[in-house]
Coordinates of C-alpha atoms in Angstrom, one line a residue:
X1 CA 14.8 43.6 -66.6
X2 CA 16.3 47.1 -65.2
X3 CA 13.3 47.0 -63.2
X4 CA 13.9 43.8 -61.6
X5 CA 17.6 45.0 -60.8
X6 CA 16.2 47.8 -59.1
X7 CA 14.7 46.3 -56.7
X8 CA 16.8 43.8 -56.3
X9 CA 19.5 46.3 -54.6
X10 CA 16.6 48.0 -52.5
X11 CA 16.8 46.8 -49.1
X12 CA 14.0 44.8 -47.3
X13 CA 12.2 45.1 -44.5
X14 CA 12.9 41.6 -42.4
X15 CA 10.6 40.4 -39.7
X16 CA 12.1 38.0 -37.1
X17 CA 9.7 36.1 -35.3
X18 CA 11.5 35.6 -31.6
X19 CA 10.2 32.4 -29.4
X20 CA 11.0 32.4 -25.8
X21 CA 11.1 28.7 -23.9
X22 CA 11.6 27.9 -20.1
X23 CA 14.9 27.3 -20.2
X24 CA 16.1 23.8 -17.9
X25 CA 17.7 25.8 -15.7
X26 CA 14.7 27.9 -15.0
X27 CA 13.1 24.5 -14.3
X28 CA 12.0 23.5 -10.7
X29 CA 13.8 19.9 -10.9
X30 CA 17.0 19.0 -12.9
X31 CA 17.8 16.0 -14.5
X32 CA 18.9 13.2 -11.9
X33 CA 16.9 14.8 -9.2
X34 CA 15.5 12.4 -6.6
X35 CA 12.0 13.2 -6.1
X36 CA 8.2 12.2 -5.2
X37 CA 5.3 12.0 -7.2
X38 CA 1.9 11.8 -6.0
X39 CA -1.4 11.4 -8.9
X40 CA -5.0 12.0 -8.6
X41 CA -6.0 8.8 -9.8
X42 CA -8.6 7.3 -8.2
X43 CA -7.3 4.8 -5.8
X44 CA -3.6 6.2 -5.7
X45 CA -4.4 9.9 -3.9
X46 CA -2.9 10.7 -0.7
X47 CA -0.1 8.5 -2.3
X48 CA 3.8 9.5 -3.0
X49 CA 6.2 7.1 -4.7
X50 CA 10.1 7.7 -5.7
X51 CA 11.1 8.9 -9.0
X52 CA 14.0 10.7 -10.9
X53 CA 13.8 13.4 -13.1
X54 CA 14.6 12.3 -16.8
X55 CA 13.8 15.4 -18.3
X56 CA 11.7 19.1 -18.5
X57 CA 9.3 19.0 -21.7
X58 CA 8.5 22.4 -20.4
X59 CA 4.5 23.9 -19.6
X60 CA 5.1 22.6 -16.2
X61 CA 5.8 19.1 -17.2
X62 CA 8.9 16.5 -16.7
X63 CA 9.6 12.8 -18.0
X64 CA 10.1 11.1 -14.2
X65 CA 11.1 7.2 -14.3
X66 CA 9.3 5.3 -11.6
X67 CA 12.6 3.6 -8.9
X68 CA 10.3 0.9 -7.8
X69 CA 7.8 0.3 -10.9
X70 CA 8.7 -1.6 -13.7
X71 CA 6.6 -2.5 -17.0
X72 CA 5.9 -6.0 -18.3
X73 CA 9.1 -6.1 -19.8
X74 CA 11.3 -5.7 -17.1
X75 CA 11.9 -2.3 -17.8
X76 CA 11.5 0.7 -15.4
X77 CA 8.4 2.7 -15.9
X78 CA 8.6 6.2 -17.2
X79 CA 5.8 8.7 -17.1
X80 CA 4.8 12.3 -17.5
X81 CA 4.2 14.6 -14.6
X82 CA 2.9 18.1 -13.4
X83 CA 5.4 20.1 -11.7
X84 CA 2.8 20.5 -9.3
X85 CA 2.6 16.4 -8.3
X86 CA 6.3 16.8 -7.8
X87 CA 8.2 17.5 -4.6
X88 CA 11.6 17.0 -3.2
X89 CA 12.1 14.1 -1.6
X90 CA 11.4 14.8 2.2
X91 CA 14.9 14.4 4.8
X92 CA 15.5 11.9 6.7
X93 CA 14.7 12.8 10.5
X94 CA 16.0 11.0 13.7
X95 CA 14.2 8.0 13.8
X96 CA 11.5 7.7 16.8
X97 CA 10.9 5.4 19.8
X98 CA 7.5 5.0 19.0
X99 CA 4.8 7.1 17.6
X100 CA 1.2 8.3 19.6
X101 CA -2.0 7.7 19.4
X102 CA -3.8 10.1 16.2
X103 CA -0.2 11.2 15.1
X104 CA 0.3 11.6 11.4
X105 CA 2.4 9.3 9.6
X106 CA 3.6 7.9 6.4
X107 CA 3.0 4.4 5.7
X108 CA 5.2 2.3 3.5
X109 CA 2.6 0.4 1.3
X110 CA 2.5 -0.8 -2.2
X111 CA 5.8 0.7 -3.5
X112 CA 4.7 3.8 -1.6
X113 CA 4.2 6.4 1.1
X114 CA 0.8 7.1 1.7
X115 CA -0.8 9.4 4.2
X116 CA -2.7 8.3 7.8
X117 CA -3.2 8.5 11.3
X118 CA -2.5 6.2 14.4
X119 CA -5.4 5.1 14.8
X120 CA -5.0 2.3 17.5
X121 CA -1.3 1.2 19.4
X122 CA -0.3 -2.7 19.2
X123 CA 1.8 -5.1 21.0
X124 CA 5.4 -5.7 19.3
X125 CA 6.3 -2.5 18.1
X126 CA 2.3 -2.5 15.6
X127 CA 0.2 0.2 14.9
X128 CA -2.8 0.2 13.2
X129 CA -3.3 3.1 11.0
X130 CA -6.5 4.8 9.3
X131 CA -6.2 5.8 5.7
X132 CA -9.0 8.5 4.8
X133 CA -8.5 8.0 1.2
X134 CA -9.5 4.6 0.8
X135 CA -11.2 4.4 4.3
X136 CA -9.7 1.5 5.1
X137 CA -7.2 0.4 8.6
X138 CA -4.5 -1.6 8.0
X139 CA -1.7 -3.0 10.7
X140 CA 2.4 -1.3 10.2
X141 CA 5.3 -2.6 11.8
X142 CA 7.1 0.4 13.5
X143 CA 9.8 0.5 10.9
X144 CA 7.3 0.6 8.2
X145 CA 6.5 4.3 9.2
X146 CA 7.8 7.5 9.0
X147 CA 7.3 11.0 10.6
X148 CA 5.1 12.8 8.3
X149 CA 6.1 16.5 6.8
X150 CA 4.6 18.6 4.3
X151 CA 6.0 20.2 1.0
X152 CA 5.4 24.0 1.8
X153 CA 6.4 27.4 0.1
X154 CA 9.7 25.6 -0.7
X155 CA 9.9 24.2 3.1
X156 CA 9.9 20.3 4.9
X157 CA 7.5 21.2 7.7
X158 CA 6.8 18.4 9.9
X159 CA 2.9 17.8 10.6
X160 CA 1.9 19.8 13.7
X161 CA -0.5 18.5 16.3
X162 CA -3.0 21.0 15.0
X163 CA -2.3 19.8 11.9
X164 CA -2.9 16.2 13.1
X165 CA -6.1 16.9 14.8
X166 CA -7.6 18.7 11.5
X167 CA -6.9 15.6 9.3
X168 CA -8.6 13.8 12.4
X169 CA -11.2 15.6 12.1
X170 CA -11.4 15.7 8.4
X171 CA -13.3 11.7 8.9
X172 CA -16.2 11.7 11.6
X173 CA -15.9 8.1 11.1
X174 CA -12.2 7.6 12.2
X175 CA -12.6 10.3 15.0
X176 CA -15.7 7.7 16.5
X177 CA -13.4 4.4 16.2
X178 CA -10.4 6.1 18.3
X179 CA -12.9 7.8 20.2
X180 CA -15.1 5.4 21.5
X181 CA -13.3 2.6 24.1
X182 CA -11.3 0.3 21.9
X183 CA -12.9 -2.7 23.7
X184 CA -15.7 -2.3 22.3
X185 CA -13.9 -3.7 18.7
X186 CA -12.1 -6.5 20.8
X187 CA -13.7 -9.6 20.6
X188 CA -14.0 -12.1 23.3
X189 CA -12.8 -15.9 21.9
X190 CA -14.6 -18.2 24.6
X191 CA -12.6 -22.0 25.1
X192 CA -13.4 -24.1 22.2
X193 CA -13.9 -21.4 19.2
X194 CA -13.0 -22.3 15.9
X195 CA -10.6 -19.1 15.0
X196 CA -7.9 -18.3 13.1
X197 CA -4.2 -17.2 13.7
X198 CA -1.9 -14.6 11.6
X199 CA 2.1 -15.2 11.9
X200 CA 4.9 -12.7 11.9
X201 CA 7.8 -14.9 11.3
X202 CA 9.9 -13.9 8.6
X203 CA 9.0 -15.8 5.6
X204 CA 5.6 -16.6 6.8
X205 CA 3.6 -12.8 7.3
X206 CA -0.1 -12.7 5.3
X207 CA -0.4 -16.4 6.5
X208 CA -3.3 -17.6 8.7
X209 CA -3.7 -20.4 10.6
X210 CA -7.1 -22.8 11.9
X211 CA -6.7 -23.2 15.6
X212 CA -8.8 -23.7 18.5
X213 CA -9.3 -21.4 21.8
X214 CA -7.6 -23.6 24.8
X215 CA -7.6 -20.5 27.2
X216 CA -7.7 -17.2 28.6
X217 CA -4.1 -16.0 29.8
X218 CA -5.3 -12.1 30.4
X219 CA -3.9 -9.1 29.2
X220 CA -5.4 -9.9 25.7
X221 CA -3.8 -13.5 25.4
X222 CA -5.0 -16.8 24.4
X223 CA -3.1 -20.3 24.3
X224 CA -4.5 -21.5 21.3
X225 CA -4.3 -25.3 19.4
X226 CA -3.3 -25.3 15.9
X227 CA -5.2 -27.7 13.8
X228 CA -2.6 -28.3 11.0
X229 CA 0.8 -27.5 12.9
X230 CA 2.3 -29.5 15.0
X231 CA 5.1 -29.9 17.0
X232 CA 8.5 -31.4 16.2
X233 CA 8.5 -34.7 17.2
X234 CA 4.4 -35.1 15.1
X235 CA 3.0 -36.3 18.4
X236 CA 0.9 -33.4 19.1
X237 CA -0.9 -30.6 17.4
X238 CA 1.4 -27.2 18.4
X239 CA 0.4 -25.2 21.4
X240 CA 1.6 -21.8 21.6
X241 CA 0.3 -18.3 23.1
X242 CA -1.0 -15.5 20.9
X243 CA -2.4 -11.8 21.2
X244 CA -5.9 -10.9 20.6
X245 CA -4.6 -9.0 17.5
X246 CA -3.6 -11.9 15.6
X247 CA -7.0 -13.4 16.4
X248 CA -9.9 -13.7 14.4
X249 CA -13.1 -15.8 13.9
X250 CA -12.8 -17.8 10.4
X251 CA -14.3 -16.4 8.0
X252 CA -18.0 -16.8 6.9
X253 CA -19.2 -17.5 3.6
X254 CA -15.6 -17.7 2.3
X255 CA -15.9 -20.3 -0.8
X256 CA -16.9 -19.7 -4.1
X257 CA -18.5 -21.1 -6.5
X258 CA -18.4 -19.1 -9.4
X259 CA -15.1 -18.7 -11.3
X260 CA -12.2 -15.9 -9.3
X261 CA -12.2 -13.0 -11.5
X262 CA -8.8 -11.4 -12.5
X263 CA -7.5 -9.3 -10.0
X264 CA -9.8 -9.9 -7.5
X265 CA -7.9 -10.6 -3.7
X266 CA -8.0 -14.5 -2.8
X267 CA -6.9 -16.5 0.3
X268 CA -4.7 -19.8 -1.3
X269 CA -4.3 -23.1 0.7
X270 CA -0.6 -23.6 1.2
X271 CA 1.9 -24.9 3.8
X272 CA -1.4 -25.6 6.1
X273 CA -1.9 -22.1 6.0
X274 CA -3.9 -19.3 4.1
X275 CA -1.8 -17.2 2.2
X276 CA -3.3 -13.5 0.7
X277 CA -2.6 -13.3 -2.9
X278 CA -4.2 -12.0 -6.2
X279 CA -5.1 -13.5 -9.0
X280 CA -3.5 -12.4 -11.4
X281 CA -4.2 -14.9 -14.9
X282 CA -6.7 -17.5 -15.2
X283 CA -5.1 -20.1 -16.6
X284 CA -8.2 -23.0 -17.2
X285 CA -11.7 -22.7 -15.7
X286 CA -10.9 -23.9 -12.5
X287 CA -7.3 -23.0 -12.5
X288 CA -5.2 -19.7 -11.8
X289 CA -2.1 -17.9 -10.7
X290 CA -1.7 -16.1 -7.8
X291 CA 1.0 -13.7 -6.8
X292 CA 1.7 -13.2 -3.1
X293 CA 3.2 -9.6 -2.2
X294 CA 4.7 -11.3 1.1
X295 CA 7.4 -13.3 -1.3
X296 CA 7.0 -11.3 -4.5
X297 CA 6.1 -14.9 -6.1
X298 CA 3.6 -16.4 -8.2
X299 CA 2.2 -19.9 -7.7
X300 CA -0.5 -21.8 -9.6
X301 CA -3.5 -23.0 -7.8
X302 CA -6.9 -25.2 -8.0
X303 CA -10.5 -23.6 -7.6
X304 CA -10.7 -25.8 -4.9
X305 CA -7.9 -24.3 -2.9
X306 CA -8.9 -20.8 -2.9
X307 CA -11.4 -18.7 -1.2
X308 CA -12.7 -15.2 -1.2
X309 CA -10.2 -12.6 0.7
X310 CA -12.0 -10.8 4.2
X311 CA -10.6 -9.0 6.4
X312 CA -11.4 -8.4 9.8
X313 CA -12.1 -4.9 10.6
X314 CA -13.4 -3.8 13.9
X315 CA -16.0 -6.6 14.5
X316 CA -17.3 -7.0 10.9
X317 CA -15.7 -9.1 7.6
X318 CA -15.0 -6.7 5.5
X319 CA -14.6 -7.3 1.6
X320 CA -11.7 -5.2 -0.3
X321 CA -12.7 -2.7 -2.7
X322 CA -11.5 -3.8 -6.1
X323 CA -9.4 -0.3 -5.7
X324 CA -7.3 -2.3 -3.7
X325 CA -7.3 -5.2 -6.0
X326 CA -5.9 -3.2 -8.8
X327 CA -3.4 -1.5 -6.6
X328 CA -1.1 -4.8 -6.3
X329 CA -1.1 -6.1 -9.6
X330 CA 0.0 -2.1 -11.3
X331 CA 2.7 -1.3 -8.5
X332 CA 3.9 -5.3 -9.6
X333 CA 3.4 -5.3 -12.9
X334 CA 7.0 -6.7 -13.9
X335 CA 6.1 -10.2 -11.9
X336 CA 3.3 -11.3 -14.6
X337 CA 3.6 -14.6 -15.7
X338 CA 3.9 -15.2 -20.2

């Protein structure tokens, strides 16, 4: 017993075992920050979309919540991050007239900002722009763009003209189309052809519409005859004059007889007009739902009223890559029908 007393009133040695943490405020980001996040999923690279910073879990890492993604629920979608798919978001700059032929530019698509180049100058204030990452074109309105600048050393640098030219250069393909005269992509709609036309007005953009070629006005226009529209008083089917831009042949090989997959990029019969949608549930066997980005709606259709999505790409129908088809319905997710 006197032994235990003993060395009960020596003193002991005590180890302390000291963890250091990043701190938050030795974090990049704060909480409430506005900020961009880019991934490396396939499909979404070369893409930035807004977020806030929720939280630092530390190793590098925050909780973000997604401003313009939502889950099923309604709910806004929150995710984990690497510092290093972070950035500030970039400042707003004086807006510009116009932008130039192989400039640099972000496009507002999908929820987000990806990265292209001017690759041709429209009529009415359109570009078309070349996206490396899918290689895809697709057609901007002016206000839809944005001067591109890069996140660097702590710095907004906006894209220089050598910096242009090397992301140019960066797709032998998209240097040959800009390149190369762009009449050679511009096809020439004799009187008589069966084509289509794509409208602007508000309320009605993605929508195409059967027509016929009436004549040649120059200067890439056409005075076309629509074959479902016509004009106010019914007595006549609408004439009107369009741009060779929002012409096309109609499409070949566009019906289906096999069931639409989910997902997969359709064409709906609507308003005497095709709409671009997605299908996003099959309902029956010949039934589904499509949503249209255009309205941010969702509509049920027949097999019958549906055909396979083309788009016309520099002379050739081109099919989209189901990266794209997937790209619609996860940036939307909050629109899916019970």
């Amino acid at each position: 017993a006197n032994s235990s007393n003993e060395n009960d009133d020596k003193p002991r040695n005590v180890k302390l075992k000291i963890v250091f943490r990043k701190k938050q405020a030795d974090a990049e980001f704060r909480k409430g920050d506005e900020v961009e996040i880019t991934s490396d999923e396939e499909g979404f690279r070369g893409s930035w979309y807004n977020a806030v910073i929720v939280e630092y879990r530390g190793n590098d890492k925050y909780l973000v919540e997604y401003s313009n993604s939502r889950k099923e629920d309604g709910v806004p979608l929150r995710a984990e991050a690497k510092a290093q798919h972070i950035r500030p978001c970039p400042p707003e700059l004086s807006p510009v007239a116009s932008f130039c032929l192989r400039e640099v530019v972000d496009a507002r698509y999908n929820d987000g900002w990806w990265i292209g180049v001017i690759s041709r100058v429209l009529d009415g204030s359109k570009y078309a722009v070349y996206f490396s990452l899918p290689d895809e074109e697709l057609e901007f309105d002016h206000l839809k763009l944005r001067i591109h600048q890069d996140w660097k050393n702590g710095k907004w640098i906006i894209a220089s003209e050598e910096n242009s030219r090397r992301l140019v250069m960066n797709s032998n393909r998209l240097l040959h189309k800009m390149d190369v005269n762009e009449k050679r992509f511009r096809v020439k709609f004799p009187k008589g052809t069966r084509v289509e036309v794509k409208s602007d007005e508000p309320g009605f953009e993605g929508s195409w519409y059967s027509a016929i070629i009436v004549d040649s006005l120059g200067n890439d226009k056409y005075l076309v005859e629509y074959l479902t529209l016509k004009t106010e008083d019914l007595g006549a089917f609408l004439r009107e004059e369009a741009y060779a831009s929002y012409i096309r042949p109609r499409p070949q090989h566009a019906r289906c007889t096999c069931r639409y997959k989910l997902f997969e990029n359709v064409d709906a019969w609507y308003n005497d007009g095709w709409w671009i949608g997605q299908v996003i549930k099959v309902l029956t066997t010949w039934k589904y739902a499509v949503y249209f980005q255009t309205t941010n709606e969702v509509m049920e259709f027949e097999h019958n009223d549906l055909r396979l999505h083309q788009e016309w790409i520099n002379g050739k129908w081109i099919i989209p890559s189901k990266v794209r088809k997937s790209r619609i319905y996860k940036k939307n997710m909050s629109i899916m029908p019970p």
